[in-house]
XYZ file of C-alpha atoms in Angstrom:
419
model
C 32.273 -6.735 40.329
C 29.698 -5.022 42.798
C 30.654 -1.008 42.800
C 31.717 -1.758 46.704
C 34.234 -3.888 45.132
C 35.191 -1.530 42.229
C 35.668 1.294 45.726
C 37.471 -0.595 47.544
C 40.014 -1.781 44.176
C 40.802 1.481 43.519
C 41.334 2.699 46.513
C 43.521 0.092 47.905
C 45.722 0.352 44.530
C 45.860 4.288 45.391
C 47.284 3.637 48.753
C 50.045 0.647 47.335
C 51.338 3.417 44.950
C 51.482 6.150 47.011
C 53.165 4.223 49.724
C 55.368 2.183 47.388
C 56.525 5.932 45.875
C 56.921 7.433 49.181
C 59.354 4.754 51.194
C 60.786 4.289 47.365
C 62.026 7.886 47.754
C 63.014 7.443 51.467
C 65.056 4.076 50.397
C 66.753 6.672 47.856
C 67.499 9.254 50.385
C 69.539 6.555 52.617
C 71.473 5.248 49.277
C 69.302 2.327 48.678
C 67.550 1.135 45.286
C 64.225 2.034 45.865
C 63.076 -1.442 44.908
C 63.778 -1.646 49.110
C 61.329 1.060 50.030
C 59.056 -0.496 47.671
C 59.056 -4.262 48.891
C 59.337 -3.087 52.223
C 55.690 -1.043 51.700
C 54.580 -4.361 50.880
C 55.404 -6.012 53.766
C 54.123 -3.093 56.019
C 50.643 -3.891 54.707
C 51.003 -6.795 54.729
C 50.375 -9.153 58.607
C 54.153 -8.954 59.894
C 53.779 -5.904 61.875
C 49.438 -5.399 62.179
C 48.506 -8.918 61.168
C 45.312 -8.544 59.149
C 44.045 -5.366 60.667
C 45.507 -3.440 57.500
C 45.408 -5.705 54.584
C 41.971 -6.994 55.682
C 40.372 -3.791 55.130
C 42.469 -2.143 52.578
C 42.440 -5.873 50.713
C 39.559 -7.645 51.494
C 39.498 -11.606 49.952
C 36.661 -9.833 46.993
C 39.274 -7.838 45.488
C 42.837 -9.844 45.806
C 42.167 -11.784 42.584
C 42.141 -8.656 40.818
C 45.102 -7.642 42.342
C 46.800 -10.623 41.407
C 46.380 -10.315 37.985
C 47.454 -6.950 37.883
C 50.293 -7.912 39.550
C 50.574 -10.831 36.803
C 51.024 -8.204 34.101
C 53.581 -6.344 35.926
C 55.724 -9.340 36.304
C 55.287 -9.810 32.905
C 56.112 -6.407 31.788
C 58.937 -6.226 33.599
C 60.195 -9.626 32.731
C 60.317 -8.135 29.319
C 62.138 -5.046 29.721
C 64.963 -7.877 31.420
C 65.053 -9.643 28.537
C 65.070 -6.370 26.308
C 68.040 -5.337 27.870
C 70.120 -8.553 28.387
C 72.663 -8.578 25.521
C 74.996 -12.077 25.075
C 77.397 -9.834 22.629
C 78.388 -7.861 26.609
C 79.976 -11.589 27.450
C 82.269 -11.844 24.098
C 86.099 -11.242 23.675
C 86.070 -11.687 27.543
C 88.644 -14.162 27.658
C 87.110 -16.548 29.210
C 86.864 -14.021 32.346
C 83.394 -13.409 32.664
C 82.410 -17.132 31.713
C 84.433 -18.139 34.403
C 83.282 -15.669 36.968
C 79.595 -16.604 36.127
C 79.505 -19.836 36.804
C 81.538 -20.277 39.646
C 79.262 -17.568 41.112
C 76.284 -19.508 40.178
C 77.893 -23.369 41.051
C 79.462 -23.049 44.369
C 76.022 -21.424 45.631
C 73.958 -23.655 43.954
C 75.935 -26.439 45.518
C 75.641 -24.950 49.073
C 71.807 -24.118 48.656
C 71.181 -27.867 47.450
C 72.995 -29.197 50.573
C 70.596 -26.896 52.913
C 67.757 -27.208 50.635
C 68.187 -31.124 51.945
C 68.960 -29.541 55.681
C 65.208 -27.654 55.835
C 63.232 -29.889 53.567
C 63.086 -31.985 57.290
C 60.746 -28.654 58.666
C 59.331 -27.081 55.575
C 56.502 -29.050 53.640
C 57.066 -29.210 49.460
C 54.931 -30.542 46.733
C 57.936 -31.822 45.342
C 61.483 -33.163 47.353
C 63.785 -33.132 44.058
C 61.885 -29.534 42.658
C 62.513 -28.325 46.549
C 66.585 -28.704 46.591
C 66.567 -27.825 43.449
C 64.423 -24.436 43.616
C 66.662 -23.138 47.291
C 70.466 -24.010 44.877
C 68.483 -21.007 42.201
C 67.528 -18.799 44.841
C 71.074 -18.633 46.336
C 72.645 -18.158 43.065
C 70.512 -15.270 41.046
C 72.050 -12.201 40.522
C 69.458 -9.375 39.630
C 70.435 -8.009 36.391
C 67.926 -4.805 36.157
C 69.219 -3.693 40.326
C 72.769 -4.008 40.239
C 72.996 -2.160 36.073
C 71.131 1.129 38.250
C 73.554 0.653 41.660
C 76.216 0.992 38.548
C 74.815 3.903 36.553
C 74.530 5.999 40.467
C 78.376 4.785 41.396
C 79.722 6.033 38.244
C 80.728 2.517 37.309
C 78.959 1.714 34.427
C 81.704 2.195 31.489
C 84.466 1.198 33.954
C 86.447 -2.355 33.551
C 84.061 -3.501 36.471
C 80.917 -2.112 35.523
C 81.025 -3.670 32.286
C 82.491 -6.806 33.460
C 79.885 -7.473 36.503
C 76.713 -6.590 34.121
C 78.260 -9.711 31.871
C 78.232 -11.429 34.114
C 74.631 -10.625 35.502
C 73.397 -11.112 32.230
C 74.773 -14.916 32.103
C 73.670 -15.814 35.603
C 69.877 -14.362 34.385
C 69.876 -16.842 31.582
C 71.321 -19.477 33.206
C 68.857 -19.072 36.453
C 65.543 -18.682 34.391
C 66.803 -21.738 32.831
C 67.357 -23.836 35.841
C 63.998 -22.306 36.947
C 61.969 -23.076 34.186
C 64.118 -26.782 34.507
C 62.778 -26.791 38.039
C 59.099 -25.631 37.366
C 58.920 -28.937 35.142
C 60.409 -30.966 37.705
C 57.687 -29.841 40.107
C 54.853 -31.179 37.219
C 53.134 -27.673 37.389
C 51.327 -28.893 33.813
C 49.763 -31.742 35.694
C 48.328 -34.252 32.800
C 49.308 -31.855 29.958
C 53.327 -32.376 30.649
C 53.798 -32.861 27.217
C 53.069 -29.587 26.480
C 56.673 -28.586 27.768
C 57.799 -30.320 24.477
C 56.535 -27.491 22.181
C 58.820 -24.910 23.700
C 61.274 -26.323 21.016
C 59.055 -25.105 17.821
C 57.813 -22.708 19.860
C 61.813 -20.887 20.463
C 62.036 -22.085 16.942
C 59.147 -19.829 15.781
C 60.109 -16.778 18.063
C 63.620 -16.583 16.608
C 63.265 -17.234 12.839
C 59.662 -15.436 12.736
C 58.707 -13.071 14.985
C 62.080 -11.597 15.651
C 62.259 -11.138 11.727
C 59.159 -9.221 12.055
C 59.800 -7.057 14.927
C 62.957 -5.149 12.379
C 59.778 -4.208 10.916
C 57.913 -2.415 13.958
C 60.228 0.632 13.332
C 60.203 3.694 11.191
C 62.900 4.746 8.853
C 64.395 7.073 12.099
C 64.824 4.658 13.775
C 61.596 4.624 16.547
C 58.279 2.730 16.834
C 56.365 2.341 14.279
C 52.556 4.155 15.563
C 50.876 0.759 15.584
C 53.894 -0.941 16.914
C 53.704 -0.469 20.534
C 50.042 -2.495 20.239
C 52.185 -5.451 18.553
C 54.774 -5.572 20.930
C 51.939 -5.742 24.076
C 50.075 -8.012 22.228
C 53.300 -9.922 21.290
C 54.465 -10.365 24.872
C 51.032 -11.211 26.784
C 50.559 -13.995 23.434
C 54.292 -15.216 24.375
C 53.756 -15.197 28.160
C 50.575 -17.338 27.628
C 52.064 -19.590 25.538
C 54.974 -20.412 28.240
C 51.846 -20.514 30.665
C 49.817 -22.905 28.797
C 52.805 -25.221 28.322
C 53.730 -25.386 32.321
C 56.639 -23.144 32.088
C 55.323 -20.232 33.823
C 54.472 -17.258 31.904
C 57.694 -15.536 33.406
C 59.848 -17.412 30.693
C 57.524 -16.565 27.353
C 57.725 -12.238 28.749
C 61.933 -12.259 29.281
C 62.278 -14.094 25.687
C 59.998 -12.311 23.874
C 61.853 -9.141 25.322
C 65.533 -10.932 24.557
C 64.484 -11.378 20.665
C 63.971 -7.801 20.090
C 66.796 -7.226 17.586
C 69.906 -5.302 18.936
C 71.175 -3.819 15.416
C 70.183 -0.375 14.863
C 67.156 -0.535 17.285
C 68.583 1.277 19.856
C 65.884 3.972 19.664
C 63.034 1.421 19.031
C 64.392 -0.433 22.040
C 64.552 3.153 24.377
C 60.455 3.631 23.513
C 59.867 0.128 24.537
C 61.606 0.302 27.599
C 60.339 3.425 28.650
C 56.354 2.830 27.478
C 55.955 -0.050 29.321
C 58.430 0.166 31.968
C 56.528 3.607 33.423
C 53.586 1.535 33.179
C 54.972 -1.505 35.376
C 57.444 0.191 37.488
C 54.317 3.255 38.628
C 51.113 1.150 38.977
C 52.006 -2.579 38.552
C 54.998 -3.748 40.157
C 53.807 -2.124 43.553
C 50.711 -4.073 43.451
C 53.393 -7.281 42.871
C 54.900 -5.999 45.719
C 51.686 -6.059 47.403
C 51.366 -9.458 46.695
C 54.497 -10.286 47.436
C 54.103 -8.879 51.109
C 50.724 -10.339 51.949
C 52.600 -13.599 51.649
C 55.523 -12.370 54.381
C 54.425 -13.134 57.905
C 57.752 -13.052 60.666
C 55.713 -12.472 63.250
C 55.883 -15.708 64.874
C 59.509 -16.785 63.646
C 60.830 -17.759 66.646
C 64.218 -19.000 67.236
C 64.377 -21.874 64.676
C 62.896 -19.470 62.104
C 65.792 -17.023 63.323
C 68.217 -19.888 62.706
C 66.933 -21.102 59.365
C 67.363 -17.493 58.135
C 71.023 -16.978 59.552
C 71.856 -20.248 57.639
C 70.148 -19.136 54.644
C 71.786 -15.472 55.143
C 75.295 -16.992 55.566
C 74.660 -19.416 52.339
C 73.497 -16.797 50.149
C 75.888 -14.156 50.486
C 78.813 -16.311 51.155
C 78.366 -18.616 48.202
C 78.184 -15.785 46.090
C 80.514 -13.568 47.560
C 83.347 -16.612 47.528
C 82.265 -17.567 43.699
C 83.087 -14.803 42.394
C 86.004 -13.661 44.234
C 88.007 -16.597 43.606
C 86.933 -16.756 40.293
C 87.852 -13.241 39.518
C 91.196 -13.388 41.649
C 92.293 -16.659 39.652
C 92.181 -14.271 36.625
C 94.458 -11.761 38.151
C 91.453 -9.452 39.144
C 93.165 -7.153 42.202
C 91.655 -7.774 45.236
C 89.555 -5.033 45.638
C 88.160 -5.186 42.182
C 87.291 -8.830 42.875
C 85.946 -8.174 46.428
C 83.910 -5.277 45.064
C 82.837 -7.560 42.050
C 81.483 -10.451 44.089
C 79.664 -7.519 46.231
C 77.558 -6.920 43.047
C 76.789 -10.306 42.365
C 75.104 -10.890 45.794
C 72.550 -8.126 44.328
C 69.112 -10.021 43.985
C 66.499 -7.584 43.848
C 63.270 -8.220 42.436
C 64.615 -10.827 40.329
C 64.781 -12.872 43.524
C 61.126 -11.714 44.573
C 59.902 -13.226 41.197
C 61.220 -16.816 41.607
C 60.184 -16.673 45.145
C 56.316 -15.987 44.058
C 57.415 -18.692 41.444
C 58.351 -21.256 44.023
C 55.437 -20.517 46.373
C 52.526 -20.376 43.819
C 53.781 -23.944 42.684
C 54.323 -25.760 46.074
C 57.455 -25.848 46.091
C 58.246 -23.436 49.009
C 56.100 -23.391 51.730
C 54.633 -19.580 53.482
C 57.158 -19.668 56.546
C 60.259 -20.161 54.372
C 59.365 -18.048 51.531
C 59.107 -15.234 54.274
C 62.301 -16.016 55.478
C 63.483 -15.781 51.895
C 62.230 -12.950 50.965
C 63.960 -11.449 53.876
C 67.606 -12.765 52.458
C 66.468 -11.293 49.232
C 66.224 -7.868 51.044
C 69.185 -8.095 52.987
C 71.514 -8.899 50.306
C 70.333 -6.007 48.214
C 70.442 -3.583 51.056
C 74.003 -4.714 51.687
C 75.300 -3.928 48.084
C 75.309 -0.495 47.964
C 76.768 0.135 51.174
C 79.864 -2.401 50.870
C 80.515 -1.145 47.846
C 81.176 1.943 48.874
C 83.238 0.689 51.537
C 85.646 -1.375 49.334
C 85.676 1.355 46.942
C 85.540 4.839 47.856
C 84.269 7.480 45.675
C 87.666 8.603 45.085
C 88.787 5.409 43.495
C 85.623 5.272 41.723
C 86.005 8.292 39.682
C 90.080 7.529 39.246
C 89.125 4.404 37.791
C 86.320 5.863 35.465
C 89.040 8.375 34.303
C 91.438 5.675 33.512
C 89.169 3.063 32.447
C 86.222 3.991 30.798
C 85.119 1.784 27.951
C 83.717 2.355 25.025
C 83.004 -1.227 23.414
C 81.721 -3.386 26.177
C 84.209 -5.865 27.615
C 86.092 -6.940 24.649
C 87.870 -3.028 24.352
C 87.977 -3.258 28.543
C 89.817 -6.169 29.057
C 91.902 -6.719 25.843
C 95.002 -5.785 27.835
């Protein structure tokens, strides 16, 4: 790189975290996750509002594949600290509640995303018909695990008979939507002539379980925290994995979130906490708004007319009323009250950055073309902005804390719904 270049880098990556912190903090100040101030500083540099006034001189072409791979390694990083905290064990002695509640939130919007998936394949260009309907049922049905556990923790919901039960039942819907992802990402033949390569992931998940989880117990100290050369491992552990998922055609999204959801959950609690917080601060300060960045040079409304003002009230009314009807019904056929449901199937429209993600997923492979993924990416915002607010509504502050007096749990969802 020419020291022009190496100015213009850093500069531009001061600016994306300064502005990502400060409309972070303003997002906060209205009651909104700051993942909305953040995405929304992406767009703003991006050429919605100035066209390529701003990003062409903050982010000229020299530097944006350097910005893209930083932004790879925040994706990855924070894929990881997903999988570190998803936990299966939230989903047992349920029931049969949260299983239910999961998939009906993830079917009936999957459905209804497939159907218009078939309606706007006739104006949006795809690499791939089948990947295409297939890609806009997942992006209707995610649930982002990592916004809706913090819109918990500030409601005072988290140890309540709802807290516990919606993160469940995020947790599923992550699994089962990186799944159908990865599922889709085959579909769309992003390996080319090395296809076959998908067919190691079997001795490759083989490996990760019965190997290198067996050698993580062994990262930490006798107290409990990382061991001093551990932290090294665990980086070098997760960029290895994330290749490996890459190399294969899978995406390198899918190798981060497992090698973060094989970190052992048995006395690791500490271990996990250093993890979390090493490379999260990392991610969440410097690399994730330069993701964001990325993510918003791709976002162009300015010309979206009235059939791009259409296409995003259909996808707007799909979205959030797939998900919204899902889970209510699901919930109510378990004798959920109404409000509990309602406010349940609020917190499952939540889609965050997790959303964000599959969207850069879709459009780096084809699949989606630039007009609808900005169109997308506006549903994704929407529906998060929406969450905290409606909750609130539905439940008042006052029921909130009633029901964290009478409710709180202490052992996940088995102890809160065993009555």
């Amino acid at each position: 790189m020419k020291a022009q270049h190496i100015t213009e880098l850093l500069i531009g990556l001061a600016v994306v975290v300064l502005l990502a912190r400060l409309l972070g903090a303003l997002a906060r100040r209205f009651d909104q996750p700051a993942v909305i101030g953040e995405v929304l500083a992406g767009i703003l540099l991006g050429p919605t509002l100035f066209g390529d006034v701003i990003s062409s001189h903050l982010f000229p072409a020299d530097i944006r594949p350097q910005l893209a791979a930083l932004a790879t390694v925040g994706v990855a990083l924070f894929m990881f600290t997903v999988g570190l905290e998803w936990d299966v064990a939230k989903a047992r002695g349920s029931g049969g509640l949260v299983v239910t509640v999961s998939l009906s939130s993830i079917l009936l919007p999957f459905g209804l995303g497939s159907a218009l998936g078939l309606y706007l394949l006739r104006e949006h260009q795809s690499s791939n018909s089948t990947a295409f309907v297939l890609f806009m049922g997942l992006a209707m049905s995610i649930t982002a695990f990592p916004v809706l556990a913090r819109i918990l923790t500030e409601r005072g919901l988290g140890r309540t008979t709802l807290g516990v039960l919606a993160l469940a039942c995020a947790s599923i819907d992550d699994v089962l939507a990186w799944s159908v992802l990865a599922a889709v990402t085959v579909i769309s033949g992003a390996a080319g002539a090395d296809q076959w390569r998908v067919l190691l992931f079997v001795p490759y998940l083989l490996g990760m379980l019965f190997v290198v989880r067996p050698l993580l117990r062994r990262l930490r100290t006798s107290s409990g925290a990382l061991a001093p050369a551990g932290f090294a491992c665990v980086l070098a552990g997760l960029l290895l994995s994330a290749g490996a998922t890459e190399w294969a055609g899978l995406h390198f999204i899918f190798g981060a979130f497992l090698f973060g959801a094989i970190v052992p959950r048995e006395q690791t609690e500490r271990l996990r906490a250093q993890l979390h917080d090493q490379l999260g601060n990392l991610g969440q300060t410097l690399l994730l708004p330069v993701f964001f960045l990325t993510a918003g040079l791709n976002v162009d409304l300015s010309g979206i007319g009235l059939g791009g003002l259409r296409d995003v009230g259909l996808i707007l009314l799909v979205a959030i009323g797939g998900k919204f009807a899902g889970a209510f019904f699901a919930a109510r056929g378990h004798g959920m009250p109404a409000r509990q449901s309602a406010a349940l199937a609020t917190l499952m429209n939540t889609r965050g950055l997790t959303e964000l993600i599959a969207l850069s997923v879709g459009l780096s492979l084809g699949i989606i073309d630039r007009e609808l993924y900005s169109l997308m990416v506006v549903m994704a915002v929407v529906t998060t902005a929406m969450a905290g607010p409606l909750l609130r509504w539905i439940l008042p502050q006052r029921l909130v804390e009633a029901e964290a007096a009478r409710e709180a749990v202490p052992g996940g969802v088995r102890a809160a719904l065993r009555e």
